[in-house]
mmCIF file of C-alpha atoms in Angstrom:
data_model
loop_
_atom_site.group_PDB
_atom_site.id
_atom_site.type_symbol
_atom_site.label_atom_id
_atom_site.label_comp_id
_atom_site.label_asym_id
_atom_site.label_seq_id
_atom_site.Cartn_x
_atom_site.Cartn_y
_atom_site.Cartn_z
ATOM 1 C CA MET A 199 -64.117 -91.466 101.717
ATOM 2 C CA ASP A 200 -63.765 -91.284 97.843
ATOM 3 C CA PRO A 201 -64.584 -87.398 97.043
ATOM 4 C CA THR A 202 -65.458 -88.673 94.137
ATOM 5 C CA LEU A 203 -67.996 -90.717 95.002
ATOM 6 C CA LEU A 204 -71.628 -88.462 94.627
ATOM 7 C CA ILE A 205 -74.411 -88.367 97.025
ATOM 8 C CA GLY A 206 -76.789 -88.544 93.315
ATOM 9 C CA ASP A 207 -74.872 -92.146 92.799
ATOM 10 C CA ILE A 208 -76.783 -93.529 96.422
ATOM 11 C CA VAL A 209 -79.804 -95.340 95.484
ATOM 12 C CA GLU A 210 -82.527 -96.383 98.104
ATOM 13 C CA ARG A 211 -83.599 -100.307 97.835
ATOM 14 C CA ASP A 212 -87.475 -100.406 97.188
ATOM 15 C CA SER A 213 -87.773 -102.760 100.191
ATOM 16 C CA SER A 214 -91.762 -102.522 99.793
ATOM 17 C CA ALA A 215 -91.704 -105.672 97.601
ATOM 18 C CA LYS A 216 -90.075 -108.972 100.168
ATOM 19 C CA LYS A 217 -89.871 -111.704 98.574
ATOM 20 C CA PRO A 218 -92.196 -114.670 100.705
ATOM 21 C CA VAL A 219 -89.337 -117.451 102.802
ATOM 22 C CA GLU A 220 -89.000 -120.416 101.490
ATOM 23 C CA PRO A 221 -88.554 -123.935 103.088
ATOM 24 C CA PRO A 222 -85.570 -125.247 102.451
ATOM 25 C CA SER A 223 -85.697 -128.069 99.684
ATOM 26 C CA SER A 224 -85.086 -131.297 101.026
ATOM 27 C CA SER A 225 -82.992 -134.156 99.200
ATOM 28 C CA THR A 226 -84.497 -135.746 97.074
ATOM 29 C CA SER A 227 -82.029 -139.316 97.072
ATOM 30 C CA THR A 228 -83.659 -142.057 98.913
ATOM 31 C CA THR A 229 -80.752 -143.353 100.061
ATOM 32 C CA GLY A 230 -79.908 -140.270 102.038
ATOM 33 C CA GLN A 231 -77.153 -139.339 100.227
ATOM 34 C CA PRO A 232 -76.034 -136.605 98.436
ATOM 35 C CA ALA A 233 -77.412 -137.385 94.695
ATOM 36 C CA HIS A 234 -74.826 -137.800 92.665
ATOM 37 C CA ARG A 235 -73.687 -134.694 89.662
ATOM 38 C CA LYS A 236 -71.761 -135.407 86.966
ATOM 39 C CA ARG A 237 -68.601 -133.622 86.363
ATOM 40 C CA TRP A 238 -67.811 -131.313 84.173
ATOM 41 C CA THR A 239 -64.017 -131.024 84.110
ATOM 42 C CA GLN A 240 -61.737 -134.562 83.737
ATOM 43 C CA SER A 241 -59.349 -135.795 86.510
ATOM 44 C CA ALA A 242 -56.494 -135.453 86.159
ATOM 45 C CA PHE A 243 -55.655 -139.512 85.613
ATOM 46 C CA LYS A 244 -57.735 -138.479 82.589
ATOM 47 C CA GLN A 245 -56.170 -136.374 81.090
ATOM 48 C CA ARG A 246 -52.635 -137.853 81.806
ATOM 49 C CA GLN A 247 -54.299 -140.916 79.719
ATOM 50 C CA ALA A 248 -55.768 -138.904 77.524
ATOM 51 C CA ALA A 249 -52.125 -136.873 76.820
ATOM 52 C CA LYS A 250 -50.499 -140.590 76.664
ATOM 53 C CA ALA A 251 -52.544 -141.029 74.219
ATOM 54 C CA ALA A 252 -52.369 -138.498 72.033
ATOM 55 C CA GLY A 253 -48.135 -138.153 71.955
ATOM 56 C CA LEU A 254 -47.788 -135.166 74.536
ATOM 57 C CA ASP A 255 -45.822 -135.224 78.093
ATOM 58 C CA PRO A 256 -48.208 -135.469 80.746
ATOM 59 C CA SER A 257 -46.060 -133.229 83.033
ATOM 60 C CA THR A 258 -47.248 -130.351 81.187
ATOM 61 C CA ILE A 259 -50.628 -130.312 81.770
ATOM 62 C CA PRO A 260 -51.717 -127.945 84.428
ATOM 63 C CA ASN A 261 -53.310 -129.441 87.802
ATOM 64 C CA PRO A 262 -57.020 -127.600 87.942
ATOM 65 C CA SER A 263 -57.204 -128.201 91.812
ATOM 66 C CA SER A 264 -54.590 -126.593 92.597
ATOM 67 C CA LYS A 265 -54.927 -123.430 89.925
ATOM 68 C CA SER A 266 -58.384 -123.155 91.818
ATOM 69 C CA ASN A 267 -56.375 -123.568 95.033
ATOM 70 C CA ASN A 268 -54.209 -120.514 94.355
ATOM 71 C CA GLN A 269 -56.351 -118.178 92.909
ATOM 72 C CA SER A 270 -58.729 -118.445 95.520
ATOM 73 C CA ALA A 271 -56.045 -117.928 98.382
ATOM 74 C CA ALA A 272 -55.065 -114.465 96.421
ATOM 75 C CA GLU A 273 -58.971 -113.605 96.226
ATOM 76 C CA SER A 274 -59.515 -114.270 99.862
ATOM 77 C CA THR A 275 -56.422 -112.344 101.142
ATOM 78 C CA PRO A 276 -57.994 -109.261 102.854
ATOM 79 C CA GLN A 277 -56.898 -105.846 102.850
ATOM 80 C CA SER A 278 -57.440 -103.248 105.663
ATOM 81 C CA PHE A 279 -58.298 -100.092 105.866
ATOM 82 C CA GLU A 280 -55.030 -98.995 106.591
ATOM 83 C CA ASN A 281 -53.467 -100.801 103.929
ATOM 84 C CA LEU A 282 -56.225 -99.555 101.282
ATOM 85 C CA ASP A 283 -55.650 -95.772 102.813
ATOM 86 C CA LYS A 284 -51.995 -95.932 102.221
ATOM 87 C CA GLN A 285 -52.442 -97.067 98.709
ATOM 88 C CA ARG A 286 -54.630 -94.190 98.038
ATOM 89 C CA ILE A 287 -52.178 -91.807 99.053
ATOM 90 C CA ASP A 288 -49.550 -92.870 97.344
ATOM 91 C CA ARG A 289 -51.405 -93.025 94.196
ATOM 92 C CA GLU A 290 -52.476 -89.170 95.127
ATOM 93 C CA ASN A 291 -48.559 -88.292 95.688
ATOM 94 C CA LYS A 292 -47.209 -89.681 92.064
ATOM 95 C CA GLN A 293 -50.366 -87.918 90.240
ATOM 96 C CA LYS A 294 -49.155 -84.855 91.587
ATOM 97 C CA ILE A 295 -45.989 -85.105 91.244
ATOM 98 C CA ASP A 296 -46.760 -86.283 87.502
ATOM 99 C CA SER A 297 -48.706 -82.636 87.357
ATOM 100 C CA MET A 298 -46.014 -80.435 88.574
ATOM 101 C CA THR A 299 -43.122 -78.834 86.279
ATOM 102 C CA PRO A 300 -39.319 -79.696 86.317
ATOM 103 C CA GLN A 301 -39.189 -76.050 88.099
ATOM 104 C CA GLU A 302 -41.798 -76.792 90.782
ATOM 105 C CA ILE A 303 -40.225 -80.299 91.731
ATOM 106 C CA ALA A 304 -36.494 -78.510 92.366
ATOM 107 C CA LYS A 305 -38.200 -75.284 94.211
ATOM 108 C CA ALA A 306 -39.940 -77.934 96.637
ATOM 109 C CA GLN A 307 -36.827 -80.420 97.077
ATOM 110 C CA GLU A 308 -34.721 -76.787 97.919
ATOM 111 C CA GLU A 309 -37.371 -75.867 100.579
ATOM 112 C CA LEU A 310 -37.163 -79.375 101.562
ATOM 113 C CA LEU A 311 -33.210 -79.488 101.697
ATOM 114 C CA SER A 312 -32.740 -76.413 103.459
ATOM 115 C CA GLY A 313 -35.318 -77.224 106.579
ATOM 116 C CA LEU A 314 -32.681 -80.292 107.099
ATOM 117 C CA ASN A 315 -29.393 -80.913 109.016
ATOM 118 C CA PRO A 316 -27.171 -81.156 105.795
ATOM 119 C CA ALA A 317 -25.705 -84.247 107.898
ATOM 120 C CA LEU A 318 -28.768 -86.006 108.079
ATOM 121 C CA VAL A 319 -29.036 -85.585 104.196
ATOM 122 C CA GLN A 320 -25.755 -86.614 103.771
ATOM 123 C CA ARG A 321 -26.563 -90.067 105.757
ATOM 124 C CA LEU A 322 -30.062 -90.384 104.386
ATOM 125 C CA LEU A 323 -27.878 -90.388 100.604
ATOM 126 C CA ALA A 324 -25.242 -92.375 101.429
ATOM 127 C CA ARG A 325 -27.902 -95.547 102.814
ATOM 128 C CA ALA A 326 -30.575 -95.000 99.857
ATOM 129 C CA ASN A 327 -30.019 -95.491 96.040
ATOM 130 C CA ILE A 328 -33.205 -93.127 94.494
ATOM 131 C CA ASP A 329 -32.087 -94.070 90.905
ATOM 132 C CA GLU A 330 -32.678 -97.838 91.878
ATOM 133 C CA GLN A 331 -35.772 -99.374 93.569
ATOM 134 C CA LEU A 332 -33.970 -102.596 95.538
ATOM 135 C CA GLU A 333 -37.055 -103.415 97.451
ATOM 136 C CA PRO A 334 -40.729 -103.154 97.231
ATOM 137 C CA SER A 335 -43.018 -100.605 97.719
ATOM 138 C CA PRO A 336 -45.536 -101.251 100.443
ATOM 139 C CA PHE A 337 -47.693 -99.373 99.059
ATOM 140 C CA ASP A 338 -47.664 -101.791 95.617
ATOM 141 C CA LEU A 339 -50.886 -104.283 95.248
ATOM 142 C CA LEU A 340 -49.718 -107.907 96.375
ATOM 143 C CA PRO A 341 -48.202 -109.892 93.087
ATOM 144 C CA GLU A 342 -50.059 -112.736 91.381
ATOM 145 C CA ILE A 343 -49.084 -116.031 92.715
ATOM 146 C CA GLN A 344 -48.643 -118.153 89.887
ATOM 147 C CA PRO A 345 -49.151 -121.852 89.860
ATOM 148 C CA THR A 346 -46.676 -123.672 90.507
ATOM 149 C CA THR A 347 -46.364 -127.065 88.944
ATOM 150 C CA GLN A 348 -43.972 -129.908 89.300
ATOM 151 C CA PRO A 349 -43.517 -132.500 87.017
ATOM 152 C CA SER A 350 -45.100 -136.189 87.783
ATOM 153 C CA PRO A 351 -42.273 -138.969 88.150
ATOM 154 C CA THR A 352 -42.034 -141.370 85.936
ATOM 155 C CA ILE A 353 -42.173 -144.872 85.815
ATOM 156 C CA GLN A 354 -39.331 -146.638 83.849
ATOM 157 C CA VAL A 355 -39.366 -150.316 83.289
ATOM 158 C CA THR A 356 -35.689 -151.621 82.061
ATOM 159 C CA ASP A 357 -33.878 -154.812 82.041
ATOM 160 C CA THR A 358 -31.110 -155.199 84.556
ATOM 161 C CA THR A 359 -28.864 -157.692 82.774
ATOM 162 C CA LYS A 360 -25.430 -158.896 84.734
ATOM 163 C CA GLU A 361 -22.871 -156.043 83.420
ATOM 164 C CA ALA A 362 -25.724 -153.056 84.460
ATOM 165 C CA VAL A 363 -26.249 -154.965 88.305
ATOM 166 C CA GLU A 364 -22.289 -155.019 89.017
ATOM 167 C CA HIS A 365 -21.810 -150.964 87.646
ATOM 168 C CA LYS A 366 -24.613 -150.495 90.046
ATOM 169 C CA ASP A 367 -22.814 -151.883 92.780
ATOM 170 C CA GLU A 368 -19.649 -150.059 91.876
ATOM 171 C CA VAL A 369 -21.466 -146.656 91.837
ATOM 172 C CA ALA A 370 -23.021 -148.043 95.358
ATOM 173 C CA LYS A 371 -20.161 -148.512 97.110
ATOM 174 C CA PRO A 372 -18.909 -145.930 99.245
ATOM 175 C CA THR A 373 -14.970 -145.292 99.301
ATOM 176 C CA GLU A 374 -13.254 -146.778 101.722
ATOM 177 C CA PRO A 375 -11.246 -143.499 103.881
ATOM 178 C CA LYS A 376 -7.754 -144.715 104.389
ATOM 179 C CA PRO A 377 -6.342 -145.943 107.396
ATOM 180 C CA ALA A 378 -4.426 -142.762 108.726
ATOM 181 C CA PRO A 379 -0.662 -143.935 109.163
ATOM 182 C CA VAL A 380 0.581 -145.101 112.648
ATOM 183 C CA PRO A 381 3.388 -142.984 114.475
ATOM 184 C CA ALA A 382 6.407 -145.274 114.550
ATOM 185 C CA SER A 383 6.820 -145.774 118.174
ATOM 186 C CA LYS A 384 10.052 -147.072 120.134
ATOM 187 C CA PRO A 385 10.409 -150.645 120.706
ATOM 188 C CA THR A 386 9.792 -151.536 124.241
ATOM 189 C CA GLN A 387 12.536 -153.348 125.533
ATOM 190 C CA SER A 388 11.437 -156.417 128.117
ATOM 191 C CA LYS A 389 14.003 -157.625 130.452
ATOM 192 C CA LYS A 390 14.419 -161.088 130.616
ATOM 193 C CA ILE A 391 13.366 -162.576 134.374
ATOM 194 C CA ALA A 392 15.288 -165.562 135.295
ATOM 195 C CA ASP A 393 13.695 -168.786 136.728
ATOM 196 C CA ASN A 394 15.034 -168.247 139.529
ATOM 197 C CA TYR A 395 14.319 -164.132 140.652
ATOM 198 C CA ASP A 396 13.874 -163.606 144.513
ATOM 199 C CA GLU A 397 11.911 -160.599 144.645
ATOM 200 C CA ASP A 398 12.253 -160.312 148.350
ATOM 201 C CA GLN A 399 16.176 -160.084 147.881
ATOM 202 C CA GLU A 400 18.152 -156.808 148.665
ATOM 203 C CA PRO A 401 18.662 -155.370 145.125
ATOM 204 C CA ALA A 402 22.428 -155.130 143.788
ATOM 205 C CA GLN A 403 21.718 -150.702 143.538
ATOM 206 C CA ILE A 404 19.589 -149.108 146.073
ATOM 207 C CA PRO A 405 17.360 -146.951 143.435
ATOM 208 C CA GLU A 406 17.728 -142.891 143.893
ATOM 209 C CA ASP A 407 14.183 -142.456 145.373
ATOM 210 C CA LEU A 408 14.297 -145.655 148.027
ATOM 211 C CA PHE A 409 15.245 -144.648 151.758
ATOM 212 C CA PRO A 410 14.802 -145.587 155.395
ATOM 213 C CA LEU A 411 11.530 -144.630 156.776
ATOM 214 C CA SER A 412 13.765 -143.237 160.034
ATOM 215 C CA ASP A 413 15.162 -140.352 157.220
ATOM 216 C CA LEU A 414 11.354 -139.667 156.519
ATOM 217 C CA ARG A 415 10.585 -138.459 160.148
ATOM 218 C CA ASN A 416 13.308 -137.008 160.989
ATOM 219 C CA GLN A 417 12.085 -134.357 158.030
ATOM 220 C CA SER A 418 9.638 -131.593 159.503
ATOM 221 C CA THR A 419 6.307 -131.588 157.879
ATOM 222 C CA HIS A 420 5.084 -128.099 155.889
ATOM 223 C CA PHE A 421 2.000 -128.087 158.095
ATOM 224 C CA PRO A 422 1.911 -125.270 160.717
ATOM 225 C CA ALA A 423 2.036 -126.617 164.045
ATOM 226 C CA PRO A 424 0.599 -124.554 166.654
ATOM 227 C CA PRO A 425 2.742 -123.381 169.772
ATOM 228 C CA THR A 426 3.282 -125.768 172.513
ATOM 229 C CA LEU A 427 3.036 -124.300 176.217
ATOM 230 C CA PRO A 428 4.202 -125.529 179.305
ATOM 231 C CA ASP A 429 2.224 -127.924 181.336
ATOM 232 C CA LEU A 430 -0.492 -126.409 183.962
ATOM 233 C CA ASP A 431 1.079 -126.013 187.546
ATOM 234 C CA PRO A 432 -1.376 -125.125 189.791
ATOM 235 C CA SER A 433 1.249 -123.962 192.209
ATOM 236 C CA ASP A 434 2.472 -121.205 189.429
ATOM 237 C CA PRO A 435 1.310 -117.579 190.369
ATOM 238 C CA ASN A 436 0.369 -117.574 186.575
ATOM 239 C CA PHE A 437 -1.760 -120.487 186.360
ATOM 240 C CA LEU A 438 -5.269 -119.156 185.303
ATOM 241 C CA ALA A 439 -3.642 -116.474 183.082
ATOM 242 C CA THR A 440 -1.206 -119.807 181.924
ATOM 243 C CA LEU A 441 -4.954 -122.025 181.458
ATOM 244 C CA HIS A 442 -7.131 -120.015 179.372
ATOM 245 C CA GLU A 443 -4.021 -119.035 177.116
ATOM 246 C CA LYS A 444 -3.918 -123.006 176.531
ATOM 247 C CA TYR A 445 -6.597 -124.079 177.041
ATOM 248 C CA PHE A 446 -9.149 -121.358 175.895
ATOM 249 C CA PRO A 447 -7.149 -118.792 173.766
ATOM 250 C CA GLU A 448 -10.016 -117.644 171.467
ATOM 251 C CA LEU A 449 -12.648 -116.155 174.427
ATOM 252 C CA PRO A 450 -12.284 -113.160 176.636
ATOM 253 C CA ALA A 451 -10.500 -113.409 179.986
ATOM 254 C CA ASP A 452 -12.343 -112.238 182.896
ATOM 255 C CA PRO A 453 -10.111 -113.430 185.866
ATOM 256 C CA SER A 454 -13.349 -112.477 188.644
ATOM 257 C CA LYS A 455 -15.298 -116.255 186.971
ATOM 258 C CA LEU A 456 -11.957 -117.854 187.446
ATOM 259 C CA ALA A 457 -11.491 -116.123 190.877
ATOM 260 C CA TRP A 458 -12.763 -119.608 192.712
ATOM 261 C CA MET A 459 -9.615 -121.893 191.211
ATOM 262 C CA ALA A 460 -7.319 -119.342 192.254
ATOM 263 C CA PRO A 461 -4.424 -121.472 194.250
ATOM 264 C CA VAL A 462 -4.387 -121.719 198.120
ATOM 265 C CA PRO A 463 -1.583 -118.567 199.195
ATOM 266 C CA THR A 464 0.965 -120.029 200.599
ATOM 267 C CA GLU A 465 1.943 -119.577 204.644
ATOM 268 C CA ASP A 466 3.080 -116.035 205.706
ATOM 269 C CA SER A 467 3.019 -114.866 201.633
ATOM 270 C CA PRO A 468 2.065 -111.692 201.096
ATOM 271 C CA ALA A 469 -0.968 -112.807 199.858
ATOM 272 C CA ASP A 470 -1.864 -115.033 203.017
ATOM 273 C CA ARG A 471 -1.670 -111.780 204.970
ATOM 274 C CA GLU A 472 -4.321 -109.824 203.307
ATOM 275 C CA SER A 473 -6.446 -112.984 203.976
ATOM 276 C CA ALA A 474 -9.844 -111.935 206.040
ATOM 277 C CA TYR A 475 -9.356 -114.337 208.370
ATOM 278 C CA TYR A 476 -5.417 -114.639 208.772
ATOM 279 C CA PRO A 477 -4.536 -114.683 212.499
ATOM 280 C CA HIS A 478 -3.967 -110.781 214.113
ATOM 281 C CA PRO A 479 -4.594 -109.098 216.707
ATOM 282 C CA GLU A 480 -7.562 -107.555 215.402
ATOM 283 C CA ILE A 481 -10.443 -109.264 213.252
ATOM 284 C CA SER A 482 -13.838 -108.104 212.669
ATOM 285 C CA VAL A 483 -16.817 -110.071 214.737
ATOM 286 C CA SER A 484 -18.467 -110.408 210.716
ATOM 287 C CA ALA A 485 -15.785 -112.402 209.845
ATOM 288 C CA LEU A 486 -15.628 -114.787 212.528
ATOM 289 C CA ARG A 487 -16.173 -118.787 210.951
ATOM 290 C CA PHE A 488 -17.535 -121.821 212.498
ATOM 291 C CA ASP A 489 -18.353 -125.460 212.247
ATOM 292 C CA PHE A 490 -21.287 -127.207 211.553
ATOM 293 C CA LYS A 491 -22.105 -127.602 215.594
ATOM 294 C CA GLY A 492 -22.069 -124.220 215.716
ATOM 295 C CA ARG A 493 -19.172 -124.143 217.267
ATOM 296 C CA PHE A 494 -16.402 -121.288 216.996
ATOM 297 C CA LEU A 495 -12.971 -121.752 215.113
ATOM 298 C CA SER A 496 -10.356 -119.227 215.945
ATOM 299 C CA PRO A 497 -7.953 -118.130 212.712
ATOM 300 C CA ARG A 498 -5.773 -120.522 213.411
ATOM 301 C CA VAL A 499 -7.257 -123.689 214.208
ATOM 302 C CA SER A 500 -9.645 -122.711 211.263
ATOM 303 C CA ARG A 501 -6.008 -123.407 209.150
ATOM 304 C CA LYS A 502 -5.548 -126.530 210.468
ATOM 305 C CA ILE A 503 -8.556 -128.079 209.995
ATOM 306 C CA PRO A 504 -7.785 -130.921 206.840
ATOM 307 C CA THR A 505 -10.287 -130.292 203.926
ATOM 308 C CA SER A 506 -11.994 -133.675 204.313
ATOM 309 C CA LYS A 507 -14.127 -132.194 207.257
ATOM 310 C CA GLY A 508 -16.271 -130.544 204.420
ATOM 311 C CA LEU A 509 -15.526 -126.925 206.128
ATOM 312 C CA HIS A 510 -13.083 -125.379 203.144
ATOM 313 C CA HIS A 511 -15.221 -123.595 200.590
ATOM 314 C CA HIS A 512 -14.680 -121.232 197.841
ATOM 315 C CA GLY A 513 -15.312 -117.372 200.122
ATOM 316 C CA LEU A 514 -13.624 -114.574 200.989
ATOM 317 C CA ALA A 515 -10.863 -116.769 203.034
ATOM 318 C CA PRO A 516 -10.446 -120.438 201.160
ATOM 319 C CA GLU A 517 -7.456 -121.558 203.138
ATOM 320 C CA ALA A 518 -9.807 -121.222 206.409
ATOM 321 C CA ALA A 519 -12.569 -123.669 207.543
ATOM 322 C CA GLY A 520 -15.557 -123.275 209.142
ATOM 323 C CA TYR A 521 -18.383 -120.553 207.730
ATOM 324 C CA THR A 522 -19.424 -117.113 208.802
ATOM 325 C CA VAL A 523 -22.902 -116.331 209.751
ATOM 326 C CA ALA A 524 -23.255 -113.663 206.537
ATOM 327 C CA GLU A 525 -22.595 -117.006 204.345
ATOM 328 C CA LEU A 526 -24.880 -118.837 206.191
ATOM 329 C CA ALA A 527 -27.451 -116.755 205.371
ATOM 330 C CA ILE A 528 -27.197 -116.590 201.651
ATOM 331 C CA LEU A 529 -27.192 -120.296 201.592
ATOM 332 C CA ALA A 530 -30.015 -120.481 203.809
ATOM 333 C CA ARG A 531 -32.060 -119.118 200.090
ATOM 334 C CA SER A 532 -30.226 -121.511 198.141
ATOM 335 C CA ALA A 533 -32.057 -123.354 195.680
ATOM 336 C CA VAL A 534 -30.247 -126.018 196.446
ATOM 337 C CA PRO A 535 -32.245 -128.103 199.138
ATOM 338 C CA ALA A 536 -28.893 -129.863 200.692
ATOM 339 C CA GLN A 537 -27.246 -126.196 201.330
ATOM 340 C CA ARG A 538 -30.650 -124.900 202.620
ATOM 341 C CA CYS A 539 -31.032 -128.022 205.088
ATOM 342 C CA MET A 540 -26.836 -127.372 205.954
ATOM 343 C CA ALA A 541 -27.838 -123.838 206.915
ATOM 344 C CA PHE A 542 -30.752 -123.857 208.815
ATOM 345 C CA GLN A 543 -29.412 -126.814 210.714
ATOM 346 C CA THR A 544 -26.067 -124.756 211.567
ATOM 347 C CA LEU A 545 -27.706 -121.264 212.572
ATOM 348 C CA GLY A 546 -29.720 -123.004 214.771
ATOM 349 C CA ARG A 547 -27.106 -124.376 216.631
ATOM 350 C CA ILE A 548 -25.551 -121.289 216.462
ATOM 351 C CA MET A 549 -28.643 -119.416 218.020
ATOM 352 C CA TYR A 550 -28.292 -121.485 220.571
ATOM 353 C CA ARG A 551 -25.369 -121.398 222.141
ATOM 354 C CA LEU A 552 -25.853 -117.642 221.842
ATOM 355 C CA GLY A 553 -28.780 -117.840 223.401
ATOM 356 C CA LYS A 554 -26.598 -120.191 226.259
ATOM 357 C CA GLY A 555 -24.261 -117.195 226.872
ATOM 358 C CA GLU A 556 -20.724 -119.357 225.446
ATOM 359 C CA TRP A 557 -19.802 -115.675 223.547
ATOM 360 C CA GLY A 558 -20.940 -113.344 226.198
ATOM 361 C CA LYS A 559 -24.214 -113.076 228.511
ATOM 362 C CA SER A 560 -24.757 -109.413 228.309
ATOM 363 C CA GLU A 561 -24.879 -105.903 225.984
ATOM 364 C CA ASP A 562 -21.196 -105.795 226.739
ATOM 365 C CA ASP A 563 -19.878 -108.324 225.292
ATOM 366 C CA PRO A 564 -19.106 -107.826 221.667
ATOM 367 C CA ILE A 565 -18.595 -110.899 220.343
ATOM 368 C CA ALA A 566 -21.871 -112.176 221.447
ATOM 369 C CA MET A 567 -23.625 -108.242 220.015
ATOM 370 C CA GLY A 568 -21.440 -108.824 216.983
ATOM 371 C CA VAL A 569 -23.080 -112.170 215.823
ATOM 372 C CA TRP A 570 -26.581 -110.792 216.623
ATOM 373 C CA ALA A 571 -25.960 -108.166 214.937
ATOM 374 C CA ALA A 572 -24.633 -110.628 211.505
ATOM 375 C CA ILE A 573 -27.819 -112.631 212.315
ATOM 376 C CA LYS A 574 -30.335 -109.126 212.195
ATOM 377 C CA GLU A 575 -28.300 -107.756 209.338
ATOM 378 C CA GLY A 576 -28.887 -110.933 207.254
ATOM 379 C CA ARG A 577 -32.296 -111.230 208.275
ATOM 380 C CA VAL A 578 -32.024 -114.900 209.379
ATOM 381 C CA ILE A 579 -34.905 -115.264 211.688
ATOM 382 C CA GLU A 580 -37.329 -113.907 208.848
ATOM 383 C CA ALA A 581 -35.663 -116.417 206.424
ATOM 384 C CA LEU A 582 -36.489 -119.183 209.089
ATOM 385 C CA SER A 583 -39.871 -118.236 209.644
ATOM 386 C CA ALA A 584 -40.549 -118.284 205.409
ATOM 387 C CA ALA A 585 -39.126 -121.394 204.846
ATOM 388 C CA ALA A 586 -40.988 -123.345 207.780
ATOM 389 C CA SER A 587 -44.717 -121.664 207.783
ATOM 390 C CA ILE A 588 -44.263 -122.277 203.975
ATOM 391 C CA ASP A 589 -47.141 -124.743 202.302
ATOM 392 C CA GLY A 590 -45.643 -127.885 200.339
ATOM 393 C CA GLY A 591 -42.087 -127.529 199.214
ATOM 394 C CA HIS A 592 -39.023 -129.822 200.882
ATOM 395 C CA ARG A 593 -40.041 -131.485 203.627
ATOM 396 C CA GLY A 594 -36.637 -131.623 204.836
ATOM 397 C CA SER A 595 -35.759 -127.738 204.673
ATOM 398 C CA GLN A 596 -38.826 -127.045 206.236
ATOM 399 C CA ALA A 597 -38.499 -129.660 209.377
ATOM 400 C CA TYR A 598 -34.602 -127.683 209.730
ATOM 401 C CA ALA A 599 -36.246 -124.331 209.962
ATOM 402 C CA THR A 600 -38.925 -125.498 212.722
ATOM 403 C CA GLU A 601 -35.922 -127.238 214.384
ATOM 404 C CA ALA A 602 -33.728 -123.876 214.257
ATOM 405 C CA LEU A 603 -36.350 -121.379 215.302
ATOM 406 C CA TRP A 604 -37.174 -124.030 218.448
ATOM 407 C CA LEU A 605 -33.406 -123.892 219.316
ATOM 408 C CA PHE A 606 -33.490 -119.881 219.102
ATOM 409 C CA GLU A 607 -36.305 -120.167 221.660
ATOM 410 C CA LYS A 608 -34.684 -122.848 223.651
ATOM 411 C CA GLY A 609 -31.620 -120.804 223.821
ATOM 412 C CA GLY A 610 -33.340 -118.107 225.715
ATOM 413 C CA TRP A 611 -31.922 -115.078 223.808
ATOM 414 C CA LYS A 612 -34.986 -113.497 223.316
ATOM 415 C CA ASP A 613 -35.940 -113.069 226.648
ATOM 416 C CA LYS A 614 -32.207 -111.021 227.352
ATOM 417 C CA ILE A 615 -32.451 -109.059 223.866
ATOM 418 C CA LYS A 616 -36.153 -108.157 224.831
ATOM 419 C CA GLY A 617 -37.300 -106.899 221.087
ATOM 420 C CA ARG A 618 -33.651 -105.438 220.321
#
C-alpha cells in the first residue's frame, strides 16, 4: 500500500440516490440493420487522393488504423502486482541513494565488500561493467511502441521499346556454369576378332588363373572337419563307449542305461564265467529258468537254444534262454497286456508242474521248495487273484490269470503245502 495515501482521502459515496434502471433503447432502423453513421475521419484512400492533388508523397501519410491499434495494444498491456512492486522498490532505492552523501555511499560499499568473499567480488566485477548499462533494467517502464509505416507500392507505366525488352532479357538470362573439364581417360584398345574365330578352341597360351579341376579337389579346404572315428564293431569290448563318443559326445555318459546293448560275452570268457547262469556245480534255485511251457531249462540247454525261439531277453543272463520266476512276476505287473498274458500263462504251467511233482513231491526236495519260495516272494498268487477278479480292463489277461489259478488248483500243490 502506498504510504503517502491518507485515510482522510477516502470518501464514501452516497448510495441513497439510485438511478432507475432503463431498458435498452431499441434500434430506430426499419430494416433491422444498424443506422449509418458519418465518419469524422477521412479514409486512407481519400487521404492519398488528396495528397496526390496537393503534390505530396502519399507514402508519408501515416495510417490512422495502425496508429490506433499500436496505441491500444500499448495501453491494454496489463502490469502485474509484482512488476509494480519491483518498480516502486527501485524508485525508493534510487531516491535513498540520491539522498546519501559520498562518504555514506563509500562506507556502505566497504561494509558490503567486507562481508563478501574477495574472490566472489572479483568475479562479479569482471562479469559486470558498472559504468555502462548494456542491458535494460527490469524495473524500467515499457517503451512506447512506435508506429511502423511502410511506403505503399507505386505503379509505374513505361513504354517498353524493343531495346528495353532486349536489355531486360539480357539481365534476366542466368549465366550458365561452365562444364567441369572431364579428365582424359586412357584410350581403350579393342582387339579385332577374326571372322573364323572359334570360341571352343584351346587357347595358344594358358592363362595363369586357369588350372584343371583335379588340382582344386586335391587342395584342402579351410573349414574345420570333425575327427573321423572308426566304424562301430559290436564285438568290440569298448562298443558302448565308442557309440557314445561318436553319436552323443555332448551328453553325459551313463553306462547303466546302455547295459542292455552290451554285447553277449564270448563262451568261457571271464565275463561269461561271472554270469548268473553259467554251468557250474552250484547254482541258486532262484536263478533257474523255464520256457513258455513251464519246463525247466538247464544252463547247458539254455545256452544252445537259438534266439529265434523268443526266450532270450535283456536280463541278468542275456546269453541264456528262458525266464526265472522273479522275472515272470515282474512281467505279471506290466502295463503291456501281451506281457501280462505271457507271464500269467507261463506261471500257471510252472505251478501245475510243481503240483504234479516234477521237481519233488516232499518238503525235503530243494528244487521244489526253492521254486515255491520264489513264487511266494514274488507274490504271484496275489497278482493272479487281483487280475482275475478285476472288473473291466483287458479280457485276455483276465482269462489267462483265471486259467493260471485253475492250473494251480488242479496241480494239487496247495493240498501238499497245507497253508505253508
